[in-house]
Short mmCIF file of C-alpha atoms in Angstrom, two decimals:
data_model
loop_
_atom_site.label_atom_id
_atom_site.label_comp_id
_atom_site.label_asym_id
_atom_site.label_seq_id
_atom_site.Cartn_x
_atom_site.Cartn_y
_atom_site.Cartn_z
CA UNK Y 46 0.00 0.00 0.00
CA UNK Y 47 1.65 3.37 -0.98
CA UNK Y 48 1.34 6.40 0.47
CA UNK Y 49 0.53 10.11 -1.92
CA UNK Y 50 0.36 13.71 -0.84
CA UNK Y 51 -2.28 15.80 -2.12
CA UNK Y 52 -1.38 19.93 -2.30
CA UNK Y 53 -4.18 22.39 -3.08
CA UNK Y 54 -3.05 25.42 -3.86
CA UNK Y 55 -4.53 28.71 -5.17
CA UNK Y 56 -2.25 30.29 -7.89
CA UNK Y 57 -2.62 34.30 -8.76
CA UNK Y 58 -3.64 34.47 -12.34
CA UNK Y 59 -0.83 36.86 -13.72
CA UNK Y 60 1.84 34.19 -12.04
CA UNK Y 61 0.11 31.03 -13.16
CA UNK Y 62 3.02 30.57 -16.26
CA UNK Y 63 5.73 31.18 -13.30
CA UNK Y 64 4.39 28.61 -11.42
CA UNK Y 65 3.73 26.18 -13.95
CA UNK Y 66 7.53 26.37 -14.74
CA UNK Y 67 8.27 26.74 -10.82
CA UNK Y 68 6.38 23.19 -10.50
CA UNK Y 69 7.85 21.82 -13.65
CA UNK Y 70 11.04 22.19 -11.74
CA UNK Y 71 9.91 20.97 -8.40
CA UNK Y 72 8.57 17.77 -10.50
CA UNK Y 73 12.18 17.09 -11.65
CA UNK Y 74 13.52 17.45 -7.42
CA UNK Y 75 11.11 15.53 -6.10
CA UNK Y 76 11.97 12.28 -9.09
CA UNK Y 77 14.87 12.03 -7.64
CA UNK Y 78 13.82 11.61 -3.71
CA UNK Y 79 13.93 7.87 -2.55
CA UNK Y 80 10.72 5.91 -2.50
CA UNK Y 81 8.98 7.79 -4.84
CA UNK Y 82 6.42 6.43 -7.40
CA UNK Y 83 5.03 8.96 -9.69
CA UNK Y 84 3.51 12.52 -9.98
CA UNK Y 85 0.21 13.36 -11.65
CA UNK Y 86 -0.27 17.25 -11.83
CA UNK Y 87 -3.87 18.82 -12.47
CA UNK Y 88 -3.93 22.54 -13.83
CA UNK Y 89 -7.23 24.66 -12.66
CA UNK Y 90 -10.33 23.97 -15.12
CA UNK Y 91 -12.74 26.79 -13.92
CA UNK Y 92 -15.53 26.76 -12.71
CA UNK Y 93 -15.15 23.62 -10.89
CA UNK Y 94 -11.66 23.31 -10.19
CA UNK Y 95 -10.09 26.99 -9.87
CA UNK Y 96 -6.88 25.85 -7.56
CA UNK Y 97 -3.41 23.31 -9.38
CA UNK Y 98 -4.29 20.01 -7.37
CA UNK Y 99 -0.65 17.89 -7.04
CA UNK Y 100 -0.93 14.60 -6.48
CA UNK Y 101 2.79 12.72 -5.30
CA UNK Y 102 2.79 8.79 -4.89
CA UNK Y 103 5.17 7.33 -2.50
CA UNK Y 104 6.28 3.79 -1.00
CA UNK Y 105 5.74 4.44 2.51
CA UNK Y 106 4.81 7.24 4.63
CA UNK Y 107 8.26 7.79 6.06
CA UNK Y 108 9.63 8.55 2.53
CA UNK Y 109 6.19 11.21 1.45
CA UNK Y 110 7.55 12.37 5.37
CA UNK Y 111 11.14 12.75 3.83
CA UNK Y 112 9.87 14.96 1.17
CA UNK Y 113 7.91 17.18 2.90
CA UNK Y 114 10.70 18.03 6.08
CA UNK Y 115 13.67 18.28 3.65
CA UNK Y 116 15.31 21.16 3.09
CA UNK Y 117 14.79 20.83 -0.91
CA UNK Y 118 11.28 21.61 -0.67
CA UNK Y 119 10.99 23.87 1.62
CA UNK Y 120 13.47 26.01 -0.32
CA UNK Y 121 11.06 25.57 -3.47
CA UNK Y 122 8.31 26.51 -0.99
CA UNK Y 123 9.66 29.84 -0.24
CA UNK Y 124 10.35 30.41 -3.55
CA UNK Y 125 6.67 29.98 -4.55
CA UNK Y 126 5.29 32.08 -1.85
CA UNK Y 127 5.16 35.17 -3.62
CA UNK Y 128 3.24 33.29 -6.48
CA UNK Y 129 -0.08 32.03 -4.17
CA UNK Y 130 -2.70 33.11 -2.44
CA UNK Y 131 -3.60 31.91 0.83
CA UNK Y 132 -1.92 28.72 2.43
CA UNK Y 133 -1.56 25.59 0.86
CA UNK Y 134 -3.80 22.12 1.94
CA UNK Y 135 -1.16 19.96 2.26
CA UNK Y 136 -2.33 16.01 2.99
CA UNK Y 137 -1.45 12.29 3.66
CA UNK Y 138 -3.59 9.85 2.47
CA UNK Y 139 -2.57 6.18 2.05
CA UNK Y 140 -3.86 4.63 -1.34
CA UNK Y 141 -6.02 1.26 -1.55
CA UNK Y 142 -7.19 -0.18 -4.36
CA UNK Y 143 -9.53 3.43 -5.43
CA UNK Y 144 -6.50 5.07 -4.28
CA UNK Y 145 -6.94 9.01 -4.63
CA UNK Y 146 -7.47 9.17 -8.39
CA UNK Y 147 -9.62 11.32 -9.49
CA UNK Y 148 -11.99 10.24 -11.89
CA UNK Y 149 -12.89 11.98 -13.16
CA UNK Y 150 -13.79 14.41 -10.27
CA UNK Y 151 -13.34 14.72 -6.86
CA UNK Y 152 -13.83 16.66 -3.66
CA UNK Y 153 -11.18 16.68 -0.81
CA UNK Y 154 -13.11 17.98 2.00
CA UNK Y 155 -10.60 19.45 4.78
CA UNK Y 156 -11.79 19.91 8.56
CA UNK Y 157 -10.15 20.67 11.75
CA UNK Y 158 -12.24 18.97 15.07
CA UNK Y 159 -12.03 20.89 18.35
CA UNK Y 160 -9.93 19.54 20.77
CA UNK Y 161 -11.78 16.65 22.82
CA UNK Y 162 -14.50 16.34 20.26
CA UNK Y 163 -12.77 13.44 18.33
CA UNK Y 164 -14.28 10.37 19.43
CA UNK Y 165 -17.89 12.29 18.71
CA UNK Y 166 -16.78 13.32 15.30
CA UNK Y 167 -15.52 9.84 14.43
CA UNK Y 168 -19.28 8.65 14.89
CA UNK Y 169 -20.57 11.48 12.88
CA UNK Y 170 -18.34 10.62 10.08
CA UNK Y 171 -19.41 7.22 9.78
CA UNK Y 172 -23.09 8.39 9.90
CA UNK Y 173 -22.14 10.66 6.96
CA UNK Y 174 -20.18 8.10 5.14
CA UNK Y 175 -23.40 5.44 5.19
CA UNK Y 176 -25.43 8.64 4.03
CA UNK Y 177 -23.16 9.61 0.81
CA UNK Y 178 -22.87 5.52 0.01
CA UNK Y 179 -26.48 6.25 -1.60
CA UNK Y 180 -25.23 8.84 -3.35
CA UNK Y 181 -25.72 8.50 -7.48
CA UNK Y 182 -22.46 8.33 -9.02
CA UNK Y 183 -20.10 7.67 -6.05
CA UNK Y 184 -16.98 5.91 -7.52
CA UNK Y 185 -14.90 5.90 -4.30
CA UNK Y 186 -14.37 7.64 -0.55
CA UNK Y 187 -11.74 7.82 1.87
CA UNK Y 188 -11.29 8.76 5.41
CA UNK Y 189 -8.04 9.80 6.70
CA UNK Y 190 -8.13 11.16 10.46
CA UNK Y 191 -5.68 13.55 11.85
CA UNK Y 192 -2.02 12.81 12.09
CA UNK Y 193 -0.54 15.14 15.08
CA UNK Y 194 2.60 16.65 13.53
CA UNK Y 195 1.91 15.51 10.35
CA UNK Y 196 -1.54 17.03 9.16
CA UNK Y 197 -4.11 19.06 11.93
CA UNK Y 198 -7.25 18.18 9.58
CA UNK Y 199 -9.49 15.17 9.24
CA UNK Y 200 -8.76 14.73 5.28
CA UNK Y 201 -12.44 12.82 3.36
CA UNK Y 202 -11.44 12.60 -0.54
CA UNK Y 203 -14.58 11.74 -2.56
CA UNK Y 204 -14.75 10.31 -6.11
CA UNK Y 205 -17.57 10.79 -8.31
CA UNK Y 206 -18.24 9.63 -11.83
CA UNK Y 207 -19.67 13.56 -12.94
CA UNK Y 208 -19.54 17.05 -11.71
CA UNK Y 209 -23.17 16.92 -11.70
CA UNK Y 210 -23.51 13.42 -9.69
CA UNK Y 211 -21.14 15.05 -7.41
CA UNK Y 212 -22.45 18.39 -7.11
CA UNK Y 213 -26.07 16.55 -6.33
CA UNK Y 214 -24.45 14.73 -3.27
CA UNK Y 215 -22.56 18.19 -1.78
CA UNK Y 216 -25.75 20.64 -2.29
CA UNK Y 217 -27.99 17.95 -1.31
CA UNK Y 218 -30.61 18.68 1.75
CA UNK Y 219 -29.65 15.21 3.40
CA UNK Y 220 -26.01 16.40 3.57
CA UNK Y 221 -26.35 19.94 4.19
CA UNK Y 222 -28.49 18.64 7.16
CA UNK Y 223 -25.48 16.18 8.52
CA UNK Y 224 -23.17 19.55 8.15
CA UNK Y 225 -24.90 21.50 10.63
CA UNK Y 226 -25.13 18.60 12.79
CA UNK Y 227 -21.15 18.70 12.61
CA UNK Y 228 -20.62 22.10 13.21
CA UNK Y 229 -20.51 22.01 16.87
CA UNK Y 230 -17.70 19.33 16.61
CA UNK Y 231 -15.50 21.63 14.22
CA UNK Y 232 -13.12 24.74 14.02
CA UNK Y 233 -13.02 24.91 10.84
CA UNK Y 234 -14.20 23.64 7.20
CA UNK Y 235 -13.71 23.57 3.90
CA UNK Y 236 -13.65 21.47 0.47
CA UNK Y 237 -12.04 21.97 -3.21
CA UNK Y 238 -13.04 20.32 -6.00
CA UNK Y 239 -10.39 18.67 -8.89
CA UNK Y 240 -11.25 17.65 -12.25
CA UNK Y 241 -9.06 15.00 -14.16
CA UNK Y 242 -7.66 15.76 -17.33
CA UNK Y 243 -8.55 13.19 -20.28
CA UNK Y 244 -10.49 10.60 -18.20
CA UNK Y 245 -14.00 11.10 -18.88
CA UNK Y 246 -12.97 10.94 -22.31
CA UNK Y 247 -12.66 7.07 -22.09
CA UNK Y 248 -14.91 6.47 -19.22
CA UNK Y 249 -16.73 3.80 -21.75
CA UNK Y 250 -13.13 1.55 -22.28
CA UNK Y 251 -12.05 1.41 -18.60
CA UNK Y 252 -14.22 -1.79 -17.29
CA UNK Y 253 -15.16 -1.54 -13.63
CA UNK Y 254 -13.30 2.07 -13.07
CA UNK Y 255 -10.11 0.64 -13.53
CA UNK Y 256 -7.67 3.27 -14.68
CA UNK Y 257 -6.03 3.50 -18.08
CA UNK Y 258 -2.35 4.41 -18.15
CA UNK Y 259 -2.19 8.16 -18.25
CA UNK Y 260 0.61 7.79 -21.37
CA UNK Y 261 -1.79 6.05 -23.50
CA UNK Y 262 -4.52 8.75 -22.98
CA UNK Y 263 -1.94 11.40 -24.07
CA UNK Y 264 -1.18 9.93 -27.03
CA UNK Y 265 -4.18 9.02 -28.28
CA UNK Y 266 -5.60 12.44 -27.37
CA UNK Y 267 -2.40 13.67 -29.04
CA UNK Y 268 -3.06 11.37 -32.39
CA UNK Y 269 -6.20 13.40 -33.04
CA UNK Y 270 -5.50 16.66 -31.79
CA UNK Y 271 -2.89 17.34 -33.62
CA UNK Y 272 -4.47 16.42 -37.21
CA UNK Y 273 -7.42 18.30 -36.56
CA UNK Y 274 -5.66 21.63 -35.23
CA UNK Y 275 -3.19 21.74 -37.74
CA UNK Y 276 -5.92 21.14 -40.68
CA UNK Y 277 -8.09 24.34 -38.96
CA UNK Y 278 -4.85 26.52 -39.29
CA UNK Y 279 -4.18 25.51 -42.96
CA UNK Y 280 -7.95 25.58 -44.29
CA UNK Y 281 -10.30 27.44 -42.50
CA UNK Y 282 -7.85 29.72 -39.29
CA UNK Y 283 -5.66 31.73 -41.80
CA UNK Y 284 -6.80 32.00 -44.95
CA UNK Y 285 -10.44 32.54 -43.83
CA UNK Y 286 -10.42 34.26 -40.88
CA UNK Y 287 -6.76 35.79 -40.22
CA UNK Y 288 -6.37 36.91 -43.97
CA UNK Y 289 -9.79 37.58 -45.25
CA UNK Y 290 -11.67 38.68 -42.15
CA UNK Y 291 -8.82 40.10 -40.29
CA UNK Y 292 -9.43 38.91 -37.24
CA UNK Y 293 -7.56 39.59 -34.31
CA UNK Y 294 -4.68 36.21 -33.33
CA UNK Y 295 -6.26 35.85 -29.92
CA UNK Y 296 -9.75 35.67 -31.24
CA UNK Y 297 -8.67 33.48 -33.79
CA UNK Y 298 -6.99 31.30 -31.69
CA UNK Y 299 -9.89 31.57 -29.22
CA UNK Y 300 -12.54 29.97 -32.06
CA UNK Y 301 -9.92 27.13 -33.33
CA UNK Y 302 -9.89 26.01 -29.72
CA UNK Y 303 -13.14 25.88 -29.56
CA UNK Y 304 -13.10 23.93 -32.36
CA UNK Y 305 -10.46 21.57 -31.78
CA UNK Y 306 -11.57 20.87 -28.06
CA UNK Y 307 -15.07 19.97 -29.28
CA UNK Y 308 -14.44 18.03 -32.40
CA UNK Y 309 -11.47 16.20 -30.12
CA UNK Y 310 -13.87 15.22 -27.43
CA UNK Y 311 -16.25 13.64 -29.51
CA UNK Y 312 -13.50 12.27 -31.91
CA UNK Y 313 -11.43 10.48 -28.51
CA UNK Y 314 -13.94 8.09 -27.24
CA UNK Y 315 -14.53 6.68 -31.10
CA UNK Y 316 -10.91 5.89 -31.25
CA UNK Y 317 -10.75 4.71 -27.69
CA UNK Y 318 -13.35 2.34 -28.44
CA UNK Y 319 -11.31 0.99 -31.51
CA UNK Y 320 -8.37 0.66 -29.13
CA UNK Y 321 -9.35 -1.44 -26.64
CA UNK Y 322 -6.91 -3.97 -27.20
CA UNK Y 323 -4.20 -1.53 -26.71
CA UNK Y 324 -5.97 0.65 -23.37
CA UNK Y 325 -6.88 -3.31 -21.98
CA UNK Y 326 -5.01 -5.54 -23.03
CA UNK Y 327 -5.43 -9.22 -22.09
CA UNK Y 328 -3.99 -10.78 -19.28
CA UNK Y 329 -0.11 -12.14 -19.90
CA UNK Y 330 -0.22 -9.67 -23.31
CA UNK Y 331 0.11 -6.50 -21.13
CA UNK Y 332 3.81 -5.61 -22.14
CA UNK Y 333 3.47 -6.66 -25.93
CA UNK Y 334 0.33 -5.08 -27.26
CA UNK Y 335 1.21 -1.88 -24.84
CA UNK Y 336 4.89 -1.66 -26.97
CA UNK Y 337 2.90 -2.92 -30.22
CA UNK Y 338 0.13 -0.32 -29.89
CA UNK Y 339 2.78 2.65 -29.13
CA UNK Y 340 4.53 1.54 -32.32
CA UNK Y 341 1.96 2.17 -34.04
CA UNK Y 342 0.68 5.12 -32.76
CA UNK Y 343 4.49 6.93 -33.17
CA UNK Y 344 4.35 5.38 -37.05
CA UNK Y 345 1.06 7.97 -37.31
CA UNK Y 346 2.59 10.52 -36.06
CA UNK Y 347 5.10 10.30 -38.27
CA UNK Y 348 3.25 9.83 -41.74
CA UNK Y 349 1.34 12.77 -40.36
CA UNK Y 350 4.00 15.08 -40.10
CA UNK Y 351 5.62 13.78 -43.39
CA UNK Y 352 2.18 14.42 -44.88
CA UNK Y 353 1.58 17.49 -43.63
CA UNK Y 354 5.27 19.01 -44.35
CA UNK Y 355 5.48 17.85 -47.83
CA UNK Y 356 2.24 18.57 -49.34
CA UNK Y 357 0.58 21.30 -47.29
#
């Protein structure tokens, strides 16, 4: 059973390309830190998810401990400060078989119980926890109590299958009811939301909620993307609207997203569909149709760029 750290953190919107590159960096330190397993970074999607959620997968809770007391971070830490507002949510949560992974949303509800009220809280989370179990759409939830010295707050990470299962379940009477039943218990409360990248896109290939490789969602994502931006530029983004209409680049770019992210969405889950064998492969063929279907996938790239240079 590993153990990850989730980090919340609210970026100021004139620094967010500093801190992308900041964390870009930080990603490279912490790589190199012993025991740990892998990185997944989510970038705000507004309106739902306005803050970068970080999550950071390690063996064992002494080595995610290691990380967060050495002096490496704490030097990037300083560094960031003048980037963020407010105070990071920093937690500890051990994975199972759910784990934390979003998917493709999920809530991380923070809250600090007044001394001596534990025990009573405990018993109030469990009433809430049977509650939510009813809830349309719940894909996973996890408790993780406070850890003196290591994280103040009760940490409850919820996984839903939709924003709008999930936003049923938070604004829902029953559980705005077992709130105010809480409040007496707690000091203080709150929850932020993070949406997963490319997930929902193949929601129909991944059997049972198990999750696809993140790599293989990139590239397939990438494998149509590319194509269809690249074709909007050449036939209809500057001949048509740049040199005809004279349209601003920022609006123009502005529309040909629109574009692209649309036709991409509906394009992704066709494909995925068709690539089945590749996202799930068989049991004992896992290694050999993964390096087969990445083959093939970098062979398309390349007779699309060969395509695309010589006769466009």
């Amino acid at each position: 059973m590993t153990v990850s750290i989730v980090t919340q953190t609210c970026v100021r919107p004139e620094r967010a390309d500093d801190f992308a590159r900041w964390q870009g960096q930080t990603s490279d330190l912490v790589a190199g830190f012993p025991g740990f397993v892998e990185q997944r970074l989510l970038p705000p999607n507004p309106p739902l998810q306005v803050d970068w959620v970080i999550l950071q997968r390690f063996n064992t809770i002494e080595d995610a401990q290691r990380w967060l007391a050495s002096n490496e971070r704490q030097t990037r830490i300083e560094g960031a400060a003048p980037m963020l507002v407010g105070r990071d949510d920093v937690h500890i949560v051990r994975d199972d078989e759910g784990g934390i992974k979003p998917a493709p949303v999920s809530a991380v509800i923070s809250t600090r119980v007044k001394p001596g009220k534990e025990v009573e809280y405990r018993a109030w989370e469990r009433k809430i926890a049977a509650a939510q179990s009813k809830a349309p759409g719940l894909q996973g939830y996890r408790f993780e109590p406070a850890v003196p010295g290591i994280q103040e707050s009760c940490v409850a990470i919820l996984r839903f299958d939709s924003q709008a299962n999930m936003e049923a379940w938070l604004n829902s009477p029953v559980r705005k009811k077992l709130v105010e039943e809480s409040a007496p218990l707690t000091e203080e409360f709150h929850a932020r939301m993070a949406s997963s990248g490319f997930e929902q896109w193949f929601r129909d290939v991944a059997p049972g909620n198990k999750p696809l490789p993140v790599w293989k969602m990139d590239m397939i994502v990438l494998l149509l993307l590319y194509p269809i931006v690249f074709l909007w530029g050449f036939l209809v983004g500057t001949p048509f609207l740049q040199n005809q209409l004279n349209m601003n680049f920022a609006v123009n770019l502005f529309i040909g997203n629109i574009f692209s992210v649309t036709l991409t969405g509906f394009l992704v889950p066709w494909a995925a569909n068709r690539l089945t064998w590749w996202l799930q492969p068989a049991a004992g063929s896992e290694m050999r149709m993964s390096l087969l279907g990445a083959l093939l996938i970098m062979v398309v790239y390349a007779a699309m760029v060969l395509v695309f240079w010589r006769f466009f």
